[in-house]
Amino acid sequence: MSNILDILDCTGARVGEYQIPEGVIEMEKGAQAVHDAVVAYLAGARAGTACTKTRGLVSGGGAKPWRQKGRGGARAGSSRSPVWVGGGTIFGPTPRSFAKKLNKKVLVLALKRALSERIAEGDVIVLDQFALPDHKTRSAVAVLKNLNVADDTVMLSVSELDEAAVCATGNIANMVLRRAVTVNVYELLRFKKVIFTKDALDAFIGRLA
């Protein structure tokens, strides 16, 4: 697999080469790290807000429904017992965090493997810069058409967000805009095409040191 990528401009013309540094391409190991990173990301995205009331939280039930002995029936201490209709829930969900810990070295390995796979598949595009003449959606769509990715799901990574780029890409349903420091394994794999500006790819690779 070549570690040299073409650098394109917003018209789709080749304007240079980008050489991936030694040690970034990793295809021999890291498959399990990628799996663990994706699981951790999706787990962390869960809200964890499901909540049920136990017998101590359900309103009512303060008085003993009937006397302890003499009725010929079962004993009852509260009308909010879990076996009663309207009673509390046993072992129901309560608010919690689903976040999973991922070691830094594992995350770096996962990022390397995910990036390497996308490069090997030919799905990584390097832009000289994402410069738009205005903040209109059609300007961003024109760039995607020039790069032949207008019909694909696309993640565009830039070094820093600017108002024109945010406004122009916000209404494109199949495209997301991300800063290089926030690109994660899940999004590297989720989108059909991954576009980095040259500065963004420098910043992303800097995270892999």
PDB file of C-alpha atoms in Angstrom:
ATOM      1  CA  MET A   1       0.000   0.000   0.000  1.00  0.00           C
ATOM      2  CA  SER A   2       1.356   3.392  -1.002  1.00  0.00           C
ATOM      3  CA  ASN A   3       1.855   5.975   1.715  1.00  0.00           C
ATOM      4  CA  ILE A   4       1.645   8.858  -0.768  1.00  0.00           C
ATOM      5  CA  LEU A   5      -1.684  10.583  -1.364  1.00  0.00           C
ATOM      6  CA  ASP A   6      -2.573  13.143  -3.998  1.00  0.00           C
ATOM      7  CA  ILE A   7      -3.439  16.622  -2.775  1.00  0.00           C
ATOM      8  CA  LEU A   8      -6.408  18.114  -4.637  1.00  0.00           C
ATOM      9  CA  ASP A   9      -7.836  21.601  -4.752  1.00  0.00           C
ATOM     10  CA  CYS A  10     -11.534  22.483  -4.604  1.00  0.00           C
ATOM     11  CA  THR A  11     -11.849  22.035  -8.379  1.00  0.00           C
ATOM     12  CA  GLY A  12     -10.593  18.453  -8.184  1.00  0.00           C
ATOM     13  CA  ALA A  13      -7.226  19.222  -9.781  1.00  0.00           C
ATOM     14  CA  ARG A  14      -4.072  17.603  -8.410  1.00  0.00           C
ATOM     15  CA  VAL A  15      -1.791  20.190  -6.841  1.00  0.00           C
ATOM     16  CA  GLY A  16       0.740  18.086  -4.938  1.00  0.00           C
ATOM     17  CA  GLU A  17       1.514  14.991  -2.886  1.00  0.00           C
ATOM     18  CA  TYR A  18       1.111  14.149   0.771  1.00  0.00           C
ATOM     19  CA  GLN A  19       3.428  11.547   2.263  1.00  0.00           C
ATOM     20  CA  ILE A  20       2.141   9.650   5.277  1.00  0.00           C
ATOM     21  CA  PRO A  21       4.935   9.508   7.905  1.00  0.00           C
ATOM     22  CA  GLU A  22       6.564   6.242   8.933  1.00  0.00           C
ATOM     23  CA  GLY A  23       4.728   4.380  11.673  1.00  0.00           C
ATOM     24  CA  VAL A  24       1.259   5.688  10.836  1.00  0.00           C
ATOM     25  CA  ILE A  25       0.258   2.932   8.415  1.00  0.00           C
ATOM     26  CA  GLU A  26      -0.712  -0.161  10.410  1.00  0.00           C
ATOM     27  CA  MET A  27      -2.343  -3.166   8.737  1.00  0.00           C
ATOM     28  CA  GLU A  28      -0.902  -6.110  10.657  1.00  0.00           C
ATOM     29  CA  LYS A  29      -2.599  -5.531  14.001  1.00  0.00           C
ATOM     30  CA  GLY A  30      -5.274  -3.377  15.570  1.00  0.00           C
ATOM     31  CA  ALA A  31      -8.506  -5.068  14.423  1.00  0.00           C
ATOM     32  CA  GLN A  32      -9.528  -5.763  18.021  1.00  0.00           C
ATOM     33  CA  ALA A  33      -8.530  -2.232  19.024  1.00  0.00           C
ATOM     34  CA  VAL A  34     -10.844  -0.846  16.332  1.00  0.00           C
ATOM     35  CA  HIS A  35     -13.700  -2.978  17.660  1.00  0.00           C
ATOM     36  CA  ASP A  36     -13.068  -1.868  21.232  1.00  0.00           C
ATOM     37  CA  ALA A  37     -12.878   1.797  20.205  1.00  0.00           C
ATOM     38  CA  VAL A  38     -16.185   1.634  18.308  1.00  0.00           C
ATOM     39  CA  VAL A  39     -17.916  -0.151  21.201  1.00  0.00           C
ATOM     40  CA  ALA A  40     -16.560   2.455  23.643  1.00  0.00           C
ATOM     41  CA  TYR A  41     -17.700   5.337  21.425  1.00  0.00           C
ATOM     42  CA  LEU A  42     -21.226   3.997  20.990  1.00  0.00           C
ATOM     43  CA  ALA A  43     -21.484   3.159  24.688  1.00  0.00           C
ATOM     44  CA  GLY A  44     -20.404   6.668  25.608  1.00  0.00           C
ATOM     45  CA  ALA A  45     -23.057   8.110  23.313  1.00  0.00           C
ATOM     46  CA  ARG A  46     -25.864   6.397  25.251  1.00  0.00           C
ATOM     47  CA  ALA A  47     -27.903   8.756  27.399  1.00  0.00           C
ATOM     48  CA  GLY A  48     -28.274   6.417  30.356  1.00  0.00           C
ATOM     49  CA  THR A  49     -31.330   8.314  31.577  1.00  0.00           C
ATOM     50  CA  ALA A  50     -33.779   5.390  31.909  1.00  0.00           C
ATOM     51  CA  CYS A  51     -35.301   5.497  35.366  1.00  0.00           C
ATOM     52  CA  THR A  52     -37.914   3.508  37.260  1.00  0.00           C
ATOM     53  CA  LYS A  53     -39.307   3.918  40.782  1.00  0.00           C
ATOM     54  CA  THR A  54     -38.709   1.388  43.507  1.00  0.00           C
ATOM     55  CA  ARG A  55     -41.260   0.769  46.245  1.00  0.00           C
ATOM     56  CA  GLY A  56     -39.589   3.510  48.260  1.00  0.00           C
ATOM     57  CA  LEU A  57     -40.159   6.106  45.536  1.00  0.00           C
ATOM     58  CA  VAL A  58     -43.734   5.336  44.452  1.00  0.00           C
ATOM     59  CA  SER A  59     -46.256   7.689  46.056  1.00  0.00           C
ATOM     60  CA  GLY A  60     -48.781   6.286  48.505  1.00  0.00           C
ATOM     61  CA  GLY A  61     -48.690   3.049  50.418  1.00  0.00           C
ATOM     62  CA  GLY A  62     -47.945   4.592  53.773  1.00  0.00           C
ATOM     63  CA  ALA A  63     -50.688   2.767  55.674  1.00  0.00           C
ATOM     64  CA  LYS A  64     -50.846  -0.970  56.177  1.00  0.00           C
ATOM     65  CA  PRO A  65     -53.718  -2.157  53.915  1.00  0.00           C
ATOM     66  CA  TRP A  66     -55.257  -4.447  56.549  1.00  0.00           C
ATOM     67  CA  ARG A  67     -54.471  -5.969  59.892  1.00  0.00           C
ATOM     68  CA  GLN A  68     -51.743  -8.562  60.126  1.00  0.00           C
ATOM     69  CA  LYS A  69     -53.847 -11.515  61.298  1.00  0.00           C
ATOM     70  CA  GLY A  70     -57.392 -12.727  61.331  1.00  0.00           C
ATOM     71  CA  ARG A  71     -58.591 -12.094  57.745  1.00  0.00           C
ATOM     72  CA  GLY A  72     -57.534 -15.454  56.372  1.00  0.00           C
ATOM     73  CA  GLY A  73     -55.512 -13.851  53.610  1.00  0.00           C
ATOM     74  CA  ALA A  74     -51.896 -13.095  52.920  1.00  0.00           C
ATOM     75  CA  ARG A  75     -50.071 -10.505  54.975  1.00  0.00           C
ATOM     76  CA  ALA A  76     -49.553  -7.075  53.366  1.00  0.00           C
ATOM     77  CA  GLY A  77     -47.513  -4.178  54.652  1.00  0.00           C
ATOM     78  CA  SER A  78     -47.881  -1.717  51.794  1.00  0.00           C
ATOM     79  CA  SER A  79     -50.066  -1.200  48.745  1.00  0.00           C
ATOM     80  CA  ARG A  80     -46.885  -0.223  46.845  1.00  0.00           C
ATOM     81  CA  SER A  81     -45.298  -3.646  47.125  1.00  0.00           C
ATOM     82  CA  PRO A  82     -43.825  -4.772  43.768  1.00  0.00           C
ATOM     83  CA  VAL A  83     -46.362  -7.598  43.558  1.00  0.00           C
ATOM     84  CA  TRP A  84     -49.262  -5.148  43.696  1.00  0.00           C
ATOM     85  CA  VAL A  85     -50.674  -3.225  40.746  1.00  0.00           C
ATOM     86  CA  GLY A  86     -49.250   0.294  41.025  1.00  0.00           C
ATOM     87  CA  GLY A  87     -46.386  -0.935  43.147  1.00  0.00           C
ATOM     88  CA  GLY A  88     -42.701  -0.208  42.702  1.00  0.00           C
ATOM     89  CA  THR A  89     -40.372  -1.890  40.239  1.00  0.00           C
ATOM     90  CA  ILE A  90     -37.841  -4.516  41.315  1.00  0.00           C
ATOM     91  CA  PHE A  91     -34.303  -4.059  39.931  1.00  0.00           C
ATOM     92  CA  GLY A  92     -35.491  -1.548  37.324  1.00  0.00           C
ATOM     93  CA  PRO A  93     -33.058   0.744  35.458  1.00  0.00           C
ATOM     94  CA  THR A  94     -31.741   3.864  37.134  1.00  0.00           C
ATOM     95  CA  PRO A  95     -29.666   6.688  35.615  1.00  0.00           C
ATOM     96  CA  ARG A  96     -26.134   5.498  34.924  1.00  0.00           C
ATOM     97  CA  SER A  97     -23.162   6.078  32.680  1.00  0.00           C
ATOM     98  CA  PHE A  98     -22.416   3.499  29.991  1.00  0.00           C
ATOM     99  CA  ALA A  99     -18.950   4.936  29.303  1.00  0.00           C
ATOM    100  CA  LYS A 100     -16.130   2.434  28.867  1.00  0.00           C
ATOM    101  CA  LYS A 101     -12.484   3.126  29.597  1.00  0.00           C
ATOM    102  CA  LEU A 102     -10.112   2.779  26.652  1.00  0.00           C
ATOM    103  CA  ASN A 103      -6.374   2.972  27.140  1.00  0.00           C
ATOM    104  CA  LYS A 104      -4.592   5.678  25.175  1.00  0.00           C
ATOM    105  CA  LYS A 105      -2.305   3.226  23.374  1.00  0.00           C
ATOM    106  CA  VAL A 106      -5.287   1.148  22.300  1.00  0.00           C
ATOM    107  CA  LEU A 107      -7.053   4.236  20.965  1.00  0.00           C
ATOM    108  CA  VAL A 108      -3.968   5.338  19.014  1.00  0.00           C
ATOM    109  CA  LEU A 109      -3.610   1.849  17.525  1.00  0.00           C
ATOM    110  CA  ALA A 110      -7.297   1.859  16.571  1.00  0.00           C
ATOM    111  CA  LEU A 111      -6.977   5.253  14.860  1.00  0.00           C
ATOM    112  CA  LYS A 112      -3.923   4.058  12.917  1.00  0.00           C
ATOM    113  CA  ARG A 113      -5.640   0.873  11.793  1.00  0.00           C
ATOM    114  CA  ALA A 114      -8.867   2.633  10.810  1.00  0.00           C
ATOM    115  CA  LEU A 115      -7.018   5.317   8.842  1.00  0.00           C
ATOM    116  CA  SER A 116      -4.824   2.698   7.153  1.00  0.00           C
ATOM    117  CA  GLU A 117      -7.839   0.675   6.052  1.00  0.00           C
ATOM    118  CA  ARG A 118      -9.543   3.722   4.567  1.00  0.00           C
ATOM    119  CA  ILE A 119      -6.360   4.692   2.719  1.00  0.00           C
ATOM    120  CA  ALA A 120      -5.990   1.135   1.402  1.00  0.00           C
ATOM    121  CA  GLU A 121      -9.580   1.262   0.143  1.00  0.00           C
ATOM    122  CA  GLY A 122      -8.908   4.547  -1.651  1.00  0.00           C
ATOM    123  CA  ASP A 123     -11.532   6.403   0.364  1.00  0.00           C
ATOM    124  CA  VAL A 124      -9.312   9.139   1.828  1.00  0.00           C
ATOM    125  CA  ILE A 125      -9.071  12.437  -0.051  1.00  0.00           C
ATOM    126  CA  VAL A 126      -6.627  15.207   0.850  1.00  0.00           C
ATOM    127  CA  LEU A 127      -7.650  18.783   0.039  1.00  0.00           C
ATOM    128  CA  ASP A 128      -5.188  21.637  -0.212  1.00  0.00           C
ATOM    129  CA  GLN A 129      -7.749  23.737   1.680  1.00  0.00           C
ATOM    130  CA  PHE A 130     -11.514  23.988   1.990  1.00  0.00           C
ATOM    131  CA  ALA A 131     -11.910  27.565   0.808  1.00  0.00           C
ATOM    132  CA  LEU A 132     -15.404  28.688  -0.164  1.00  0.00           C
ATOM    133  CA  PRO A 133     -16.279  32.007  -1.829  1.00  0.00           C
ATOM    134  CA  ASP A 134     -19.339  32.400   0.416  1.00  0.00           C
ATOM    135  CA  HIS A 135     -21.412  30.597   3.027  1.00  0.00           C
ATOM    136  CA  LYS A 136     -23.969  29.118   0.604  1.00  0.00           C
ATOM    137  CA  THR A 137     -24.788  25.418   0.503  1.00  0.00           C
ATOM    138  CA  ARG A 138     -24.409  25.292  -3.275  1.00  0.00           C
ATOM    139  CA  SER A 139     -20.749  26.316  -2.925  1.00  0.00           C
ATOM    140  CA  ALA A 140     -20.020  23.297  -0.726  1.00  0.00           C
ATOM    141  CA  VAL A 141     -22.039  21.009  -3.012  1.00  0.00           C
ATOM    142  CA  ALA A 142     -19.991  22.238  -5.983  1.00  0.00           C
ATOM    143  CA  VAL A 143     -16.802  21.171  -4.221  1.00  0.00           C
ATOM    144  CA  LEU A 144     -18.247  17.709  -3.537  1.00  0.00           C
ATOM    145  CA  LYS A 145     -19.223  17.369  -7.193  1.00  0.00           C
ATOM    146  CA  ASN A 146     -15.729  18.378  -8.282  1.00  0.00           C
ATOM    147  CA  LEU A 147     -14.342  15.625  -6.055  1.00  0.00           C
ATOM    148  CA  ASN A 148     -16.912  13.081  -7.352  1.00  0.00           C
ATOM    149  CA  VAL A 149     -18.304  12.407  -3.865  1.00  0.00           C
ATOM    150  CA  ALA A 150     -21.596  14.313  -4.044  1.00  0.00           C
ATOM    151  CA  ASP A 151     -23.639  11.088  -3.868  1.00  0.00           C
ATOM    152  CA  ASP A 152     -21.609   9.521  -1.037  1.00  0.00           C
ATOM    153  CA  THR A 153     -21.717  10.001   2.708  1.00  0.00           C
ATOM    154  CA  VAL A 154     -18.802  12.257   3.520  1.00  0.00           C
ATOM    155  CA  MET A 155     -16.873  13.368   6.573  1.00  0.00           C
ATOM    156  CA  LEU A 156     -14.850  16.537   6.014  1.00  0.00           C
ATOM    157  CA  SER A 157     -12.150  17.232   8.570  1.00  0.00           C
ATOM    158  CA  VAL A 158     -10.619  20.691   8.907  1.00  0.00           C
ATOM    159  CA  SER A 159      -8.049  22.058  11.318  1.00  0.00           C
ATOM    160  CA  GLU A 160     -10.346  24.826  12.571  1.00  0.00           C
ATOM    161  CA  LEU A 161     -14.006  25.587  11.935  1.00  0.00           C
ATOM    162  CA  ASP A 162     -14.895  28.812  10.162  1.00  0.00           C
ATOM    163  CA  GLU A 163     -18.316  30.381   9.741  1.00  0.00           C
ATOM    164  CA  ALA A 164     -18.476  29.956   5.953  1.00  0.00           C
ATOM    165  CA  ALA A 165     -17.716  26.218   6.122  1.00  0.00           C
ATOM    166  CA  VAL A 166     -20.165  25.596   8.970  1.00  0.00           C
ATOM    167  CA  CYS A 167     -23.010  27.446   7.228  1.00  0.00           C
ATOM    168  CA  ALA A 168     -22.327  25.933   3.803  1.00  0.00           C
ATOM    169  CA  THR A 169     -22.222  22.304   5.000  1.00  0.00           C
ATOM    170  CA  GLY A 170     -24.913  22.441   7.685  1.00  0.00           C
ATOM    171  CA  ASN A 171     -27.792  21.616   5.320  1.00  0.00           C
ATOM    172  CA  ILE A 172     -26.077  18.812   3.397  1.00  0.00           C
ATOM    173  CA  ALA A 173     -27.722  15.652   4.722  1.00  0.00           C
ATOM    174  CA  ASN A 174     -24.966  13.211   3.745  1.00  0.00           C
ATOM    175  CA  MET A 175     -22.040  15.290   5.043  1.00  0.00           C
ATOM    176  CA  VAL A 176     -20.599  16.203   8.426  1.00  0.00           C
ATOM    177  CA  LEU A 177     -17.872  18.713   9.281  1.00  0.00           C
ATOM    178  CA  ARG A 178     -15.379  17.827  12.019  1.00  0.00           C
ATOM    179  CA  ARG A 179     -12.260  19.330  13.551  1.00  0.00           C
ATOM    180  CA  ALA A 180      -9.215  17.097  13.243  1.00  0.00           C
ATOM    181  CA  VAL A 181      -8.835  16.880  17.018  1.00  0.00           C
ATOM    182  CA  THR A 182     -12.311  15.320  17.357  1.00  0.00           C
ATOM    183  CA  VAL A 183     -12.175  12.734  14.556  1.00  0.00           C
ATOM    184  CA  ASN A 184     -12.750   9.294  16.062  1.00  0.00           C
ATOM    185  CA  VAL A 185     -12.566   5.679  14.930  1.00  0.00           C
ATOM    186  CA  TYR A 186     -16.324   5.317  14.530  1.00  0.00           C
ATOM    187  CA  GLU A 187     -16.600   8.261  12.147  1.00  0.00           C
ATOM    188  CA  LEU A 188     -13.514   7.185  10.199  1.00  0.00           C
ATOM    189  CA  LEU A 189     -15.330   3.941   9.410  1.00  0.00           C
ATOM    190  CA  ARG A 190     -18.906   5.202   9.170  1.00  0.00           C
ATOM    191  CA  PHE A 191     -18.659   7.429   6.107  1.00  0.00           C
ATOM    192  CA  LYS A 192     -18.091   6.313   2.537  1.00  0.00           C
ATOM    193  CA  LYS A 193     -15.507   9.012   1.881  1.00  0.00           C
ATOM    194  CA  VAL A 194     -13.200  10.787   4.330  1.00  0.00           C
ATOM    195  CA  ILE A 195     -11.822  14.171   3.308  1.00  0.00           C
ATOM    196  CA  PHE A 196      -8.993  15.882   5.165  1.00  0.00           C
ATOM    197  CA  THR A 197      -7.563  19.277   4.445  1.00  0.00           C
ATOM    198  CA  LYS A 198      -3.766  19.150   4.470  1.00  0.00           C
ATOM    199  CA  ASP A 199      -3.583  21.021   7.775  1.00  0.00           C
ATOM    200  CA  ALA A 200      -6.256  18.774   9.292  1.00  0.00           C
ATOM    201  CA  LEU A 201      -4.391  15.618   8.281  1.00  0.00           C
ATOM    202  CA  ASP A 202      -1.211  17.040   9.832  1.00  0.00           C
ATOM    203  CA  ALA A 203      -3.121  17.665  13.065  1.00  0.00           C
ATOM    204  CA  PHE A 204      -4.757  14.224  12.991  1.00  0.00           C
ATOM    205  CA  ILE A 205      -1.460  12.425  12.428  1.00  0.00           C
ATOM    206  CA  GLY A 206      -0.022  14.471  15.274  1.00  0.00           C
ATOM    207  CA  ARG A 207      -2.465  12.672  17.567  1.00  0.00           C
ATOM    208  CA  LEU A 208      -0.944   9.316  16.572  1.00  0.00           C
ATOM    209  CA  ALA A 209       2.543  10.042  17.913  1.00  0.00           C
TER     210      ALA A 209
END
